[in-house]
PDB file of C-alpha atoms in Angstrom:
ATOM      1  CA  MET G   1       0.019  15.204  -1.053  1.00  0.00           C
ATOM      2  CA  GLU G   2       2.889  13.344   0.511  1.00  0.00           C
ATOM      3  CA  PHE G   3       2.663  10.558   3.074  1.00  0.00           C
ATOM      4  CA  ILE G   4       5.638  11.353   5.337  1.00  0.00           C
ATOM      5  CA  TRP G   5       5.383   8.662   8.023  1.00  0.00           C
ATOM      6  CA  LYS G   6       7.745   5.686   8.164  1.00  0.00           C
ATOM      7  CA  PRO G   7       6.307   2.226   8.870  1.00  0.00           C
ATOM      8  CA  ASP G   8       7.524  -0.052  11.637  1.00  0.00           C
ATOM      9  CA  LEU G   9      10.193  -2.617  10.843  1.00  0.00           C
ATOM     10  CA  GLY G  10       8.630  -5.638   9.160  1.00  0.00           C
ATOM     11  CA  ALA G  11       6.552  -3.944   6.454  1.00  0.00           C
ATOM     12  CA  GLU G  12       5.609  -6.520   3.844  1.00  0.00           C
ATOM     13  CA  LYS G  13       5.625  -5.962   0.079  1.00  0.00           C
ATOM     14  CA  SER G  14       3.607  -8.128  -2.260  1.00  0.00           C
ATOM     15  CA  LYS G  15       3.211  -8.134  -6.017  1.00  0.00           C
ATOM     16  CA  LYS G  16       0.810 -10.010  -8.238  1.00  0.00           C
ATOM     17  CA  PRO G  17       1.366  -9.172 -11.892  1.00  0.00           C
ATOM     18  CA  SER G  18      -1.852  -8.693 -13.843  1.00  0.00           C
ATOM     19  CA  VAL G  19      -1.648 -11.033 -16.831  1.00  0.00           C
ATOM     20  CA  SER G  20      -4.037 -12.790 -19.172  1.00  0.00           C
ATOM     21  CA  THR G  21      -3.350 -16.471 -19.750  1.00  0.00           C
ATOM     22  CA  VAL G  22      -4.598 -18.740 -22.507  1.00  0.00           C
ATOM     23  CA  LYS G  23      -4.117 -22.476 -21.926  1.00  0.00           C
ATOM     24  CA  PHE G  24      -4.209 -25.032 -24.700  1.00  0.00           C
ATOM     25  CA  ASN G  25      -4.954 -28.776 -24.486  1.00  0.00           C
ATOM     26  CA  ASP G  26      -1.357 -29.855 -25.075  1.00  0.00           C
ATOM     27  CA  GLY G  27      -0.112 -27.985 -21.986  1.00  0.00           C
ATOM     28  CA  TYR G  28       1.066 -24.971 -23.967  1.00  0.00           C
ATOM     29  CA  GLU G  29       0.318 -21.650 -22.289  1.00  0.00           C
ATOM     30  CA  ALA G  30       0.494 -18.077 -23.606  1.00  0.00           C
ATOM     31  CA  ARG G  31       0.680 -15.080 -21.263  1.00  0.00           C
ATOM     32  CA  ILE G  32       0.439 -11.344 -21.891  1.00  0.00           C
ATOM     33  CA  PRO G  33       0.402  -8.403 -19.455  1.00  0.00           C
ATOM     34  CA  ASN G  34      -2.975  -6.704 -18.983  1.00  0.00           C
ATOM     35  CA  SER G  35      -1.475  -3.209 -19.003  1.00  0.00           C
ATOM     36  CA  ILE G  36       1.750  -1.292 -19.511  1.00  0.00           C
ATOM     37  CA  ASN G  37       2.320  -1.454 -15.721  1.00  0.00           C
ATOM     38  CA  PRO G  38       1.224  -4.987 -14.867  1.00  0.00           C
ATOM     39  CA  SER G  39       3.167  -5.424 -11.606  1.00  0.00           C
ATOM     40  CA  LEU G  40       2.308  -2.833  -8.973  1.00  0.00           C
ATOM     41  CA  ARG G  41       3.626  -2.779  -5.401  1.00  0.00           C
ATOM     42  CA  VAL G  42       1.321  -3.410  -2.448  1.00  0.00           C
ATOM     43  CA  TRP G  43       2.698  -2.703   1.027  1.00  0.00           C
ATOM     44  CA  ASN G  44       1.148  -3.972   4.267  1.00  0.00           C
ATOM     45  CA  CYS G  45       2.441  -1.548   6.885  1.00  0.00           C
ATOM     46  CA  THR G  46       2.133  -0.946  10.598  1.00  0.00           C
ATOM     47  CA  PHE G  47       2.699   2.442  12.212  1.00  0.00           C
ATOM     48  CA  THR G  48       3.096   2.505  16.004  1.00  0.00           C
ATOM     49  CA  ASN G  49       2.967   6.006  17.456  1.00  0.00           C
ATOM     50  CA  ASN G  50       1.607   8.261  20.142  1.00  0.00           C
ATOM     51  CA  LEU G  51      -1.998   9.441  19.878  1.00  0.00           C
ATOM     52  CA  GLN G  52      -1.141  12.731  18.169  1.00  0.00           C
ATOM     53  CA  THR G  53       0.882  11.106  15.376  1.00  0.00           C
ATOM     54  CA  ALA G  54      -1.627   8.270  14.969  1.00  0.00           C
ATOM     55  CA  ASN G  55      -4.397  10.855  14.595  1.00  0.00           C
ATOM     56  CA  GLU G  56      -2.326  12.714  11.979  1.00  0.00           C
ATOM     57  CA  ILE G  57      -1.931   9.513   9.945  1.00  0.00           C
ATOM     58  CA  ASP G  58      -5.621   8.657  10.337  1.00  0.00           C
ATOM     59  CA  GLU G  59      -6.638  12.179   9.303  1.00  0.00           C
ATOM     60  CA  PHE G  60      -4.342  12.061   6.245  1.00  0.00           C
ATOM     61  CA  LEU G  61      -5.812   8.726   5.131  1.00  0.00           C
ATOM     62  CA  ASN G  62      -9.363   9.966   5.762  1.00  0.00           C
ATOM     63  CA  LYS G  63      -8.666  13.037   3.647  1.00  0.00           C
ATOM     64  CA  ALA G  64      -7.293  10.909   0.787  1.00  0.00           C
ATOM     65  CA  ASN G  65     -10.433   8.738   1.187  1.00  0.00           C
ATOM     66  CA  GLY G  66      -9.039   5.825  -0.810  1.00  0.00           C
ATOM     67  CA  THR G  67      -9.404   7.832  -4.027  1.00  0.00           C
ATOM     68  CA  THR G  68      -6.674  10.471  -3.951  1.00  0.00           C
ATOM     69  CA  ALA G  69      -3.182   9.210  -4.733  1.00  0.00           C
ATOM     70  CA  PHE G  70      -0.301  10.453  -2.617  1.00  0.00           C
ATOM     71  CA  ASP G  71       3.478  10.371  -2.918  1.00  0.00           C
ATOM     72  CA  TRP G  72       5.242   7.899  -0.648  1.00  0.00           C
ATOM     73  CA  ILE G  73       8.778   6.551  -0.387  1.00  0.00           C
ATOM     74  CA  ASP G  74       8.546   2.846   0.444  1.00  0.00           C
ATOM     75  CA  PRO G  75      10.878   1.020   2.874  1.00  0.00           C
ATOM     76  CA  GLN G  76      13.158   0.124  -0.053  1.00  0.00           C
ATOM     77  CA  GLY G  77      13.615   3.827  -0.823  1.00  0.00           C
ATOM     78  CA  LYS G  78      11.516   3.788  -4.013  1.00  0.00           C
ATOM     79  CA  LYS G  79       9.167   6.698  -4.588  1.00  0.00           C
ATOM     80  CA  GLY G  80       5.729   6.180  -6.091  1.00  0.00           C
ATOM     81  CA  LYS G  81       2.068   7.144  -6.103  1.00  0.00           C
ATOM     82  CA  PHE G  82      -0.094   5.157  -3.700  1.00  0.00           C
ATOM     83  CA  VAL G  83      -3.643   4.941  -2.427  1.00  0.00           C
ATOM     84  CA  CYS G  84      -4.846   3.465   0.844  1.00  0.00           C
ATOM     85  CA  ARG G  85      -8.279   1.871   0.586  1.00  0.00           C
ATOM     86  CA  GLU G  86      -8.104   0.064   3.915  1.00  0.00           C
ATOM     87  CA  TRP G  87      -6.632   0.820   7.334  1.00  0.00           C
ATOM     88  CA  LYS G  88      -7.464   0.320  10.978  1.00  0.00           C
ATOM     89  CA  MET G  89      -6.336   1.909  14.210  1.00  0.00           C
ATOM     90  CA  ASN G  90      -5.927   0.078  17.517  1.00  0.00           C
ATOM     91  CA  GLN G  91      -4.871   1.228  20.941  1.00  0.00           C
ATOM     92  CA  ILE G  92      -2.157  -1.176  22.080  1.00  0.00           C
ATOM     93  CA  LYS G  93      -1.456   0.433  25.451  1.00  0.00           C
ATOM     94  CA  PHE G  94      -2.090   3.706  27.212  1.00  0.00           C
ATOM     95  CA  GLY G  95      -1.068   6.530  24.881  1.00  0.00           C
ATOM     96  CA  VAL G  96       0.250   4.193  22.168  1.00  0.00           C
ATOM     97  CA  PHE G  97      -1.716   3.474  19.006  1.00  0.00           C
ATOM     98  CA  GLN G  98      -1.090   1.234  16.050  1.00  0.00           C
ATOM     99  CA  ILE G  99      -2.348   1.819  12.521  1.00  0.00           C
ATOM    100  CA  THR G 100      -2.224  -1.018  10.023  1.00  0.00           C
ATOM    101  CA  ALA G 101      -2.626   0.055   6.414  1.00  0.00           C
ATOM    102  CA  VAL G 102      -2.487  -1.408   2.926  1.00  0.00           C
ATOM    103  CA  LEU G 103      -0.723   1.002   0.566  1.00  0.00           C
ATOM    104  CA  GLU G 104      -1.321   0.181  -3.104  1.00  0.00           C
ATOM    105  CA  GLU G 105       0.754   1.623  -5.932  1.00  0.00           C
ATOM    106  CA  VAL G 106      -1.165   3.345  -8.738  1.00  0.00           C
ATOM    107  CA  TYR G 107      -0.290   5.125 -11.969  1.00  0.00           C
ATOM    108  CA  GLU G 108      -2.069   8.308 -12.993  1.00  0.00           C
TER     109      GLU G 108
END
């Protein structure tokens, strides 16, 4: 499955590396990654489209159901596997709908 839609300008990428930290009394700290891919991309995106396109996006995300990973090329041009566990759709004016979605990178 490939997510083909491009987000609106202003998509936001965040990363929070997954690490384990051990702190000692003297201020010393040791850190190790929790996995071989500890820093995954998370994109907060908005898609503003007509009803037909918004319904296509909504249907795609419903079909993936937050469990099936899909291919997506992010706004920086980097391809990866992503899941979308959360999205919402709002009507912003007559015939124009906005979907906000959180696309999370995964490795399979």
